mmCIF file of C-alpha atoms in Angstrom:
data_model
loop_
_atom_site.group_PDB
_atom_site.id
_atom_site.type_symbol
_atom_site.label_atom_id
_atom_site.label_comp_id
_atom_site.label_asym_id
_atom_site.label_seq_id
_atom_site.Cartn_x
_atom_site.Cartn_y
_atom_site.Cartn_z
ATOM 1 C CA UNK A 1 99.424 95.595 135.342
ATOM 2 C CA UNK A 2 101.575 91.845 134.960
ATOM 3 C CA UNK A 3 104.801 94.197 135.749
ATOM 4 C CA UNK A 4 102.867 95.164 139.343
ATOM 5 C CA UNK A 5 101.746 92.096 140.066
ATOM 6 C CA UNK A 6 105.073 90.064 139.198
ATOM 7 C CA UNK A 7 106.859 93.117 141.911
ATOM 8 C CA UNK A 8 104.539 92.034 144.759
ATOM 9 C CA UNK A 9 104.619 88.303 144.838
ATOM 10 C CA UNK A 10 107.995 88.259 144.702
ATOM 11 C CA UNK A 11 108.335 91.080 146.584
ATOM 12 C CA UNK A 12 111.219 93.113 144.502
ATOM 13 C CA UNK A 13 108.974 96.481 144.698
ATOM 14 C CA UNK A 14 109.771 99.595 143.321
ATOM 15 C CA UNK A 15 110.752 102.933 145.257
ATOM 16 C CA UNK A 16 107.796 104.272 142.866
ATOM 17 C CA UNK A 17 104.729 103.649 141.262
ATOM 18 C CA UNK A 18 102.557 106.325 138.572
ATOM 19 C CA UNK A 19 98.850 104.321 138.033
ATOM 20 C CA UNK A 20 96.850 106.356 135.555
ATOM 21 C CA UNK A 21 94.616 105.766 133.193
ATOM 22 C CA UNK A 22 90.347 106.699 132.548
ATOM 23 C CA UNK A 23 89.830 103.358 134.328
ATOM 24 C CA UNK A 24 89.766 104.306 137.797
ATOM 25 C CA UNK A 25 88.297 100.683 139.030
ATOM 26 C CA UNK A 26 91.317 99.646 138.287
ATOM 27 C CA UNK A 27 93.963 102.499 139.504
ATOM 28 C CA UNK A 28 92.152 101.877 143.047
ATOM 29 C CA UNK A 29 92.839 97.843 142.974
ATOM 30 C CA UNK A 30 96.436 98.918 142.778
ATOM 31 C CA UNK A 31 96.847 101.553 144.839
ATOM 32 C CA UNK A 32 95.157 99.546 147.672
ATOM 33 C CA UNK A 33 97.297 96.294 146.098
ATOM 34 C CA UNK A 34 101.202 98.500 146.244
ATOM 35 C CA UNK A 35 99.268 99.725 149.877
ATOM 36 C CA UNK A 36 99.064 96.784 151.405
ATOM 37 C CA UNK A 37 102.490 95.075 149.819
ATOM 38 C CA UNK A 38 104.414 97.540 151.123
ATOM 39 C CA UNK A 39 103.410 98.914 154.396
ATOM 40 C CA UNK A 40 100.422 96.347 155.121
ATOM 41 C CA UNK A 41 98.280 98.007 158.549
ATOM 42 C CA UNK A 42 100.372 100.726 159.162
ATOM 43 C CA UNK A 43 98.987 103.622 159.742
ATOM 44 C CA UNK A 44 102.105 105.632 161.204
ATOM 45 C CA UNK A 45 103.780 104.798 158.317
ATOM 46 C CA UNK A 46 101.026 106.072 155.708
ATOM 47 C CA UNK A 47 100.349 109.099 153.959
ATOM 48 C CA UNK A 48 97.237 110.201 151.670
ATOM 49 C CA UNK A 49 97.160 113.368 149.867
ATOM 50 C CA UNK A 50 94.419 114.581 147.361
ATOM 51 C CA UNK A 51 94.222 117.849 145.299
ATOM 52 C CA UNK A 52 96.160 120.300 143.580
ATOM 53 C CA UNK A 53 97.117 122.249 146.518
ATOM 54 C CA UNK A 54 100.147 119.967 147.414
ATOM 55 C CA UNK A 55 102.948 121.146 148.952
ATOM 56 C CA UNK A 56 106.125 119.440 147.563
ATOM 57 C CA UNK A 57 109.005 120.706 149.593
ATOM 58 C CA UNK A 58 106.183 119.106 153.000
ATOM 59 C CA UNK A 59 106.079 115.909 150.928
ATOM 60 C CA UNK A 60 110.627 116.072 150.187
ATOM 61 C CA UNK A 61 110.229 116.677 154.065
ATOM 62 C CA UNK A 62 108.576 114.018 154.792
ATOM 63 C CA UNK A 63 109.962 110.790 152.711
ATOM 64 C CA UNK A 64 112.662 112.399 154.600
ATOM 65 C CA UNK A 65 112.270 111.106 157.443
ATOM 66 C CA UNK A 66 112.892 107.622 158.813
ATOM 67 C CA UNK A 67 109.630 105.671 159.210
ATOM 68 C CA UNK A 68 108.609 105.009 162.423
ATOM 69 C CA UNK A 69 109.419 101.526 164.233
ATOM 70 C CA UNK A 70 109.669 100.237 160.265
ATOM 71 C CA UNK A 71 111.390 99.832 156.992
ATOM 72 C CA UNK A 72 109.278 101.134 155.062
ATOM 73 C CA UNK A 73 107.271 104.935 154.558
ATOM 74 C CA UNK A 74 104.368 104.743 151.905
ATOM 75 C CA UNK A 75 102.828 107.940 150.329
ATOM 76 C CA UNK A 76 100.372 108.677 148.379
ATOM 77 C CA UNK A 77 99.350 111.275 145.945
ATOM 78 C CA UNK A 78 95.952 111.007 143.777
ATOM 79 C CA UNK A 79 94.795 113.200 141.356
ATOM 80 C CA UNK A 80 97.889 115.551 142.664
ATOM 81 C CA UNK A 81 98.458 117.198 138.567
ATOM 82 C CA UNK A 82 101.828 117.411 139.306
ATOM 83 C CA UNK A 83 102.084 115.502 135.595
ATOM 84 C CA UNK A 84 101.108 118.613 134.216
ATOM 85 C CA UNK A 85 102.937 121.230 135.817
ATOM 86 C CA UNK A 86 104.207 121.954 138.673
ATOM 87 C CA UNK A 87 105.916 118.005 139.512
ATOM 88 C CA UNK A 88 109.391 119.342 138.466
ATOM 89 C CA UNK A 89 111.309 119.161 142.290
ATOM 90 C CA UNK A 90 109.499 115.987 142.459
ATOM 91 C CA UNK A 91 111.070 115.060 139.969
ATOM 92 C CA UNK A 92 115.071 115.961 140.694
ATOM 93 C CA UNK A 93 114.146 114.133 144.688
ATOM 94 C CA UNK A 94 113.118 111.357 142.772
ATOM 95 C CA UNK A 95 116.432 109.651 141.853
ATOM 96 C CA UNK A 96 117.998 110.761 145.199
ATOM 97 C CA UNK A 97 115.478 109.361 147.593
ATOM 98 C CA UNK A 98 116.468 107.532 150.717
ATOM 99 C CA UNK A 99 115.288 103.716 151.159
ATOM 100 C CA UNK A 100 113.189 104.041 153.207
ATOM 101 C CA UNK A 101 110.800 105.639 151.835
ATOM 102 C CA UNK A 102 108.633 104.687 148.551
ATOM 103 C CA UNK A 103 105.957 106.800 146.146
ATOM 104 C CA UNK A 104 101.933 105.781 144.743
ATOM 105 C CA UNK A 105 101.025 108.505 142.347
ATOM 106 C CA UNK A 106 97.468 107.496 140.957
ATOM 107 C CA UNK A 107 96.242 110.243 138.248
ATOM 108 C CA UNK A 108 93.500 110.368 135.770
ATOM 109 C CA UNK A 109 95.691 112.634 133.034
ATOM 110 C CA UNK A 110 99.528 112.929 132.711
ATOM 111 C CA UNK A 111 101.938 114.383 130.062
ATOM 112 C CA UNK A 112 104.196 111.802 128.505
ATOM 113 C CA UNK A 113 106.646 115.371 128.313
ATOM 114 C CA UNK A 114 106.962 116.448 131.679
ATOM 115 C CA UNK A 115 109.971 115.817 133.802
ATOM 116 C CA UNK A 116 108.381 113.621 136.709
ATOM 117 C CA UNK A 117 106.324 111.090 133.990
ATOM 118 C CA UNK A 118 110.432 110.838 132.927
ATOM 119 C CA UNK A 119 112.094 110.771 135.985
ATOM 120 C CA UNK A 120 109.455 107.540 137.573
ATOM 121 C CA UNK A 121 109.468 106.419 134.009
ATOM 122 C CA UNK A 122 113.331 105.681 134.790
ATOM 123 C CA UNK A 123 113.172 105.348 138.608
ATOM 124 C CA UNK A 124 110.408 102.717 139.365
ATOM 125 C CA UNK A 125 107.390 102.241 137.390
ATOM 126 C CA UNK A 126 104.350 103.767 135.120
ATOM 127 C CA UNK A 127 101.492 101.551 134.631
ATOM 128 C CA UNK A 128 98.483 102.420 131.900
ATOM 129 C CA UNK A 129 94.644 101.722 132.831
ATOM 130 C CA UNK A 130 92.494 102.346 129.670
ATOM 131 C CA UNK A 131 89.124 101.521 129.328
ATOM 132 C CA UNK A 132 89.152 97.931 128.497
ATOM 133 C CA UNK A 133 88.016 96.552 125.476
ATOM 134 C CA UNK A 134 84.614 93.981 125.255
ATOM 135 C CA UNK A 135 86.738 91.138 125.711
ATOM 136 C CA UNK A 136 88.104 92.133 128.494
ATOM 137 C CA UNK A 137 85.173 92.880 130.425
ATOM 138 C CA UNK A 138 82.964 89.671 129.194
ATOM 139 C CA UNK A 139 85.490 87.579 131.271
ATOM 140 C CA UNK A 140 86.162 90.336 134.572
ATOM 141 C CA UNK A 141 81.488 89.255 134.153
ATOM 142 C CA UNK A 142 81.569 85.686 133.100
ATOM 143 C CA UNK A 143 84.531 85.285 136.201
ATOM 144 C CA UNK A 144 82.168 87.451 139.058
ATOM 145 C CA UNK A 145 78.540 85.368 137.966
ATOM 146 C CA UNK A 146 80.624 82.269 138.013
ATOM 147 C CA UNK A 147 81.971 83.357 141.408
ATOM 148 C CA UNK A 148 78.779 84.229 142.454
ATOM 149 C CA UNK A 149 77.408 80.503 141.250
ATOM 150 C CA UNK A 150 75.218 82.443 138.220
ATOM 151 C CA UNK A 151 74.418 82.078 134.480
ATOM 152 C CA UNK A 152 73.567 84.315 132.003
ATOM 153 C CA UNK A 153 73.704 84.171 128.290
ATOM 154 C CA UNK A 154 75.880 85.609 125.688
ATOM 155 C CA UNK A 155 72.728 88.105 124.537
ATOM 156 C CA UNK A 156 71.848 89.050 127.788
ATOM 157 C CA UNK A 157 76.229 89.791 128.739
ATOM 158 C CA UNK A 158 75.871 92.558 125.362
ATOM 159 C CA UNK A 159 72.481 93.561 126.789
ATOM 160 C CA UNK A 160 74.217 94.157 130.836
ATOM 161 C CA UNK A 161 77.379 95.899 129.264
ATOM 162 C CA UNK A 162 74.675 98.273 127.339
ATOM 163 C CA UNK A 163 73.222 99.112 130.183
ATOM 164 C CA UNK A 164 76.791 99.997 132.339
ATOM 165 C CA UNK A 165 78.733 100.292 129.536
ATOM 166 C CA UNK A 166 82.399 100.090 130.274
ATOM 167 C CA UNK A 167 82.744 101.642 134.054
ATOM 168 C CA UNK A 168 83.824 99.335 135.757
ATOM 169 C CA UNK A 169 82.706 100.165 139.115
ATOM 170 C CA UNK A 170 79.604 100.698 137.434
ATOM 171 C CA UNK A 171 79.577 97.043 136.676
ATOM 172 C CA UNK A 172 80.606 96.321 139.230
ATOM 173 C CA UNK A 173 77.561 97.770 141.500
ATOM 174 C CA UNK A 174 75.372 97.318 139.300
ATOM 175 C CA UNK A 175 76.060 92.829 138.836
ATOM 176 C CA UNK A 176 76.536 93.232 142.502
ATOM 177 C CA UNK A 177 72.373 94.068 142.416
ATOM 178 C CA UNK A 178 71.440 91.906 140.289
ATOM 179 C CA UNK A 179 72.984 88.758 143.017
ATOM 180 C CA UNK A 180 71.204 90.284 144.787
ATOM 181 C CA UNK A 181 67.758 90.523 142.803
ATOM 182 C CA UNK A 182 68.165 87.180 141.776
ATOM 183 C CA UNK A 183 69.458 85.195 144.272
ATOM 184 C CA UNK A 184 67.461 82.176 144.252
ATOM 185 C CA UNK A 185 68.145 82.526 139.919
ATOM 186 C CA UNK A 186 70.582 80.102 138.463
ATOM 187 C CA UNK A 187 70.618 81.853 135.358
ATOM 188 C CA UNK A 188 69.959 86.448 135.114
ATOM 189 C CA UNK A 189 67.961 86.895 132.054
ATOM 190 C CA UNK A 190 66.765 90.101 130.084
ATOM 191 C CA UNK A 191 64.020 91.464 132.307
ATOM 192 C CA UNK A 192 65.996 90.663 135.003
ATOM 193 C CA UNK A 193 68.005 93.780 133.737
ATOM 194 C CA UNK A 194 65.484 95.951 133.202
ATOM 195 C CA UNK A 195 64.429 95.562 136.942
ATOM 196 C CA UNK A 196 67.054 96.432 138.711
ATOM 197 C CA UNK A 197 70.082 97.430 137.273
ATOM 198 C CA UNK A 198 69.727 102.161 136.719
ATOM 199 C CA UNK A 199 70.837 103.260 132.737
ATOM 200 C CA UNK A 200 72.863 105.292 131.891
ATOM 201 C CA UNK A 201 71.901 108.963 130.683
ATOM 202 C CA UNK A 202 73.959 107.986 127.903
ATOM 203 C CA UNK A 203 71.955 105.050 127.068
ATOM 204 C CA UNK A 204 68.345 107.277 127.844
ATOM 205 C CA UNK A 205 69.738 109.710 124.454
ATOM 206 C CA UNK A 206 70.962 107.139 122.418
ATOM 207 C CA UNK A 207 67.552 105.653 122.813
ATOM 208 C CA UNK A 208 65.264 108.948 122.263
ATOM 209 C CA UNK A 209 68.136 109.573 118.834
ATOM 210 C CA UNK A 210 67.119 106.377 118.012
ATOM 211 C CA UNK A 211 63.665 106.941 118.513
ATOM 212 C CA UNK A 212 63.231 110.482 116.358
ATOM 213 C CA UNK A 213 65.694 107.961 113.546
ATOM 214 C CA UNK A 214 62.880 106.332 113.410
ATOM 215 C CA UNK A 215 59.842 108.708 113.170
ATOM 216 C CA UNK A 216 58.754 107.965 117.534
ATOM 217 C CA UNK A 217 57.464 111.109 118.101
ATOM 218 C CA UNK A 218 55.560 110.100 121.390
ATOM 219 C CA UNK A 219 58.708 107.654 122.282
ATOM 220 C CA UNK A 220 61.329 110.045 121.911
ATOM 221 C CA UNK A 221 59.341 112.766 124.274
ATOM 222 C CA UNK A 222 58.230 110.282 126.241
ATOM 223 C CA UNK A 223 61.950 109.428 126.835
ATOM 224 C CA UNK A 224 61.920 112.542 126.644
ATOM 225 C CA UNK A 225 59.998 113.674 129.742
ATOM 226 C CA UNK A 226 61.705 110.783 131.847
ATOM 227 C CA UNK A 227 64.992 112.654 132.157
ATOM 228 C CA UNK A 228 63.253 115.925 133.608
ATOM 229 C CA UNK A 229 61.748 113.837 135.607
ATOM 230 C CA UNK A 230 64.881 112.112 136.454
ATOM 231 C CA UNK A 231 66.001 115.901 137.123
ATOM 232 C CA UNK A 232 68.540 115.915 134.278
ATOM 233 C CA UNK A 233 68.625 119.779 133.080
ATOM 234 C CA UNK A 234 66.990 120.777 129.718
ATOM 235 C CA UNK A 235 70.615 122.063 128.545
ATOM 236 C CA UNK A 236 72.748 118.846 130.166
ATOM 237 C CA UNK A 237 69.756 117.956 127.697
ATOM 238 C CA UNK A 238 70.896 119.100 124.366
ATOM 239 C CA UNK A 239 74.419 118.613 124.935
ATOM 240 C CA UNK A 240 73.877 115.064 125.341
ATOM 241 C CA UNK A 241 71.916 115.178 122.167
ATOM 242 C CA UNK A 242 74.009 117.531 120.281
ATOM 243 C CA UNK A 243 76.918 115.084 121.157
ATOM 244 C CA UNK A 244 74.886 112.520 119.896
ATOM 245 C CA UNK A 245 73.691 113.483 117.062
ATOM 246 C CA UNK A 246 77.782 114.733 115.668
ATOM 247 C CA UNK A 247 78.948 111.768 116.760
ATOM 248 C CA UNK A 248 76.623 109.662 114.355
ATOM 249 C CA UNK A 249 78.226 112.142 112.053
ATOM 250 C CA UNK A 250 81.348 111.022 112.634
ATOM 251 C CA UNK A 251 80.664 107.205 112.648
ATOM 252 C CA UNK A 252 78.418 108.013 109.095
ATOM 253 C CA UNK A 253 81.236 109.570 107.903
ATOM 254 C CA UNK A 254 84.121 106.636 108.756
ATOM 255 C CA UNK A 255 81.578 103.784 107.696
ATOM 256 C CA UNK A 256 80.934 105.591 104.170
ATOM 257 C CA UNK A 257 84.593 105.475 103.409
ATOM 258 C CA UNK A 258 84.573 101.523 104.469
ATOM 259 C CA UNK A 259 86.064 101.141 107.938
ATOM 260 C CA UNK A 260 84.765 98.147 110.298
ATOM 261 C CA UNK A 261 82.662 98.443 112.981
ATOM 262 C CA UNK A 262 85.850 97.824 115.813
ATOM 263 C CA UNK A 263 88.275 101.060 113.663
ATOM 264 C CA UNK A 264 85.013 103.262 114.341
ATOM 265 C CA UNK A 265 85.339 102.676 118.062
ATOM 266 C CA UNK A 266 88.214 102.881 117.936
ATOM 267 C CA UNK A 267 88.225 106.254 116.090
ATOM 268 C CA UNK A 268 85.899 107.638 117.776
ATOM 269 C CA UNK A 269 86.227 106.428 121.289
ATOM 270 C CA UNK A 270 83.668 103.791 121.677
ATOM 271 C CA UNK A 271 83.394 100.506 122.253
ATOM 272 C CA UNK A 272 83.064 97.934 119.580
ATOM 273 C CA UNK A 273 80.356 96.283 120.174
ATOM 274 C CA UNK A 274 78.179 99.655 120.518
ATOM 275 C CA UNK A 275 79.809 101.431 117.382
ATOM 276 C CA UNK A 276 78.325 99.184 115.784
ATOM 277 C CA UNK A 277 74.646 100.420 117.250
ATOM 278 C CA UNK A 278 75.825 103.744 115.967
ATOM 279 C CA UNK A 279 76.074 103.375 112.589
ATOM 280 C CA UNK A 280 73.236 101.437 112.899
ATOM 281 C CA UNK A 281 71.384 104.258 114.169
ATOM 282 C CA UNK A 282 73.530 106.518 111.978
ATOM 283 C CA UNK A 283 72.201 105.416 108.996
ATOM 284 C CA UNK A 284 68.477 106.175 109.428
ATOM 285 C CA UNK A 285 69.327 109.935 108.665
ATOM 286 C CA UNK A 286 71.551 110.901 106.089
ATOM 287 C CA UNK A 287 74.472 113.072 106.283
ATOM 288 C CA UNK A 288 72.660 116.627 105.068
ATOM 289 C CA UNK A 289 70.379 115.657 108.026
ATOM 290 C CA UNK A 290 73.145 115.637 111.070
ATOM 291 C CA UNK A 291 74.826 118.308 110.204
ATOM 292 C CA UNK A 292 71.310 120.187 110.127
ATOM 293 C CA UNK A 293 70.354 119.115 113.500
ATOM 294 C CA UNK A 294 74.241 119.357 115.327
ATOM 295 C CA UNK A 295 73.651 123.184 114.075
ATOM 296 C CA UNK A 296 70.013 123.664 115.121
ATOM 297 C CA UNK A 297 71.146 122.892 118.631
ATOM 298 C CA UNK A 298 73.638 124.828 118.757
ATOM 299 C CA UNK A 299 71.488 127.568 117.636
ATOM 300 C CA UNK A 300 69.262 125.888 120.394
ATOM 301 C CA UNK A 301 72.083 126.736 122.900
ATOM 302 C CA UNK A 302 72.555 130.161 122.413
ATOM 303 C CA UNK A 303 68.634 131.151 121.790
ATOM 304 C CA UNK A 304 68.519 130.133 124.987
ATOM 305 C CA UNK A 305 72.099 131.664 127.145
ATOM 306 C CA UNK A 306 70.054 134.834 125.200
ATOM 307 C CA UNK A 307 67.528 134.049 126.461
ATOM 308 C CA UNK A 308 65.102 133.795 122.922
ATOM 309 C CA UNK A 309 63.695 130.597 124.353
ATOM 310 C CA UNK A 310 62.744 128.687 126.598
ATOM 311 C CA UNK A 311 65.484 125.896 127.269
ATOM 312 C CA UNK A 312 61.931 122.925 127.971
ATOM 313 C CA UNK A 313 60.380 124.241 125.077
ATOM 314 C CA UNK A 314 63.495 124.600 122.916
ATOM 315 C CA UNK A 315 64.487 121.101 123.196
ATOM 316 C CA UNK A 316 61.071 119.769 122.758
ATOM 317 C CA UNK A 317 60.575 121.561 119.721
ATOM 318 C CA UNK A 318 64.386 119.715 118.394
ATOM 319 C CA UNK A 319 62.699 116.305 119.156
ATOM 320 C CA UNK A 320 59.133 117.311 117.796
ATOM 321 C CA UNK A 321 60.853 118.603 114.422
ATOM 322 C CA UNK A 322 63.486 116.309 113.814
ATOM 323 C CA UNK A 323 61.141 112.930 114.281
ATOM 324 C CA UNK A 324 58.049 114.332 112.431
#
């Protein structure tokens, strides 16, 4: 990111950039910044393509066309899939593109072994935007809070992150809602977050499995009925429960081996501050319980798909069994 910022600041722009990774919010921010730096408000020499049905020949013809009363022509390609397959022709072209043409690629996933990735790496710059760590997200949120003249305690900030997850676009939307809700307040507190922020389905599932671990059957069923009221299909709920039990089984084994919460989080794809909660939740189950739960979830899915069991009833029976 610092490299792109420096290129924009100095005006020494590369002719091709690749922005990739899971963090969509940052990809969009830097895509927009590069567009502004390369062509500004010029719409005649700006071209945007999205999706996998892109004609590489058409893109090359466009890049070869002189810009209209300007020095630069910008072509942005988003989610093209060309960094996995089909990008060979474009990879060969990048080394001989005219000085007037500029490319910006924005992709969620890339194959670093592909010819196109290596060509961009050679001719321009590849920037990865991974999911941001806890410390970075907290600094970013506190920066937004300061700009709005709001305060938030460490515990409330942790709670907000647990509620929103690590997706920066979702965090931005939820904090904007909080700012509007707390116009007359200097400090944002947990009740404000509960009142206005939308709880992620994954957090709902986490709470439901937590209630199962604590043998709070009534609460677990209430959370399940809430998900149904939110129009979540029972099969999707079953999939998420299965994933949660499987994650807990991995976390429990890693914790048994002595790994720290941070390392556990890295190994299973969880932020460190959330991994600790998973370790605590896993302690409510034995290893055998978790393996049996995963197996029963898989059997329930098969029973539903073969018509032996009603989907709603099947999930409900699972919850009842493991929360007894």
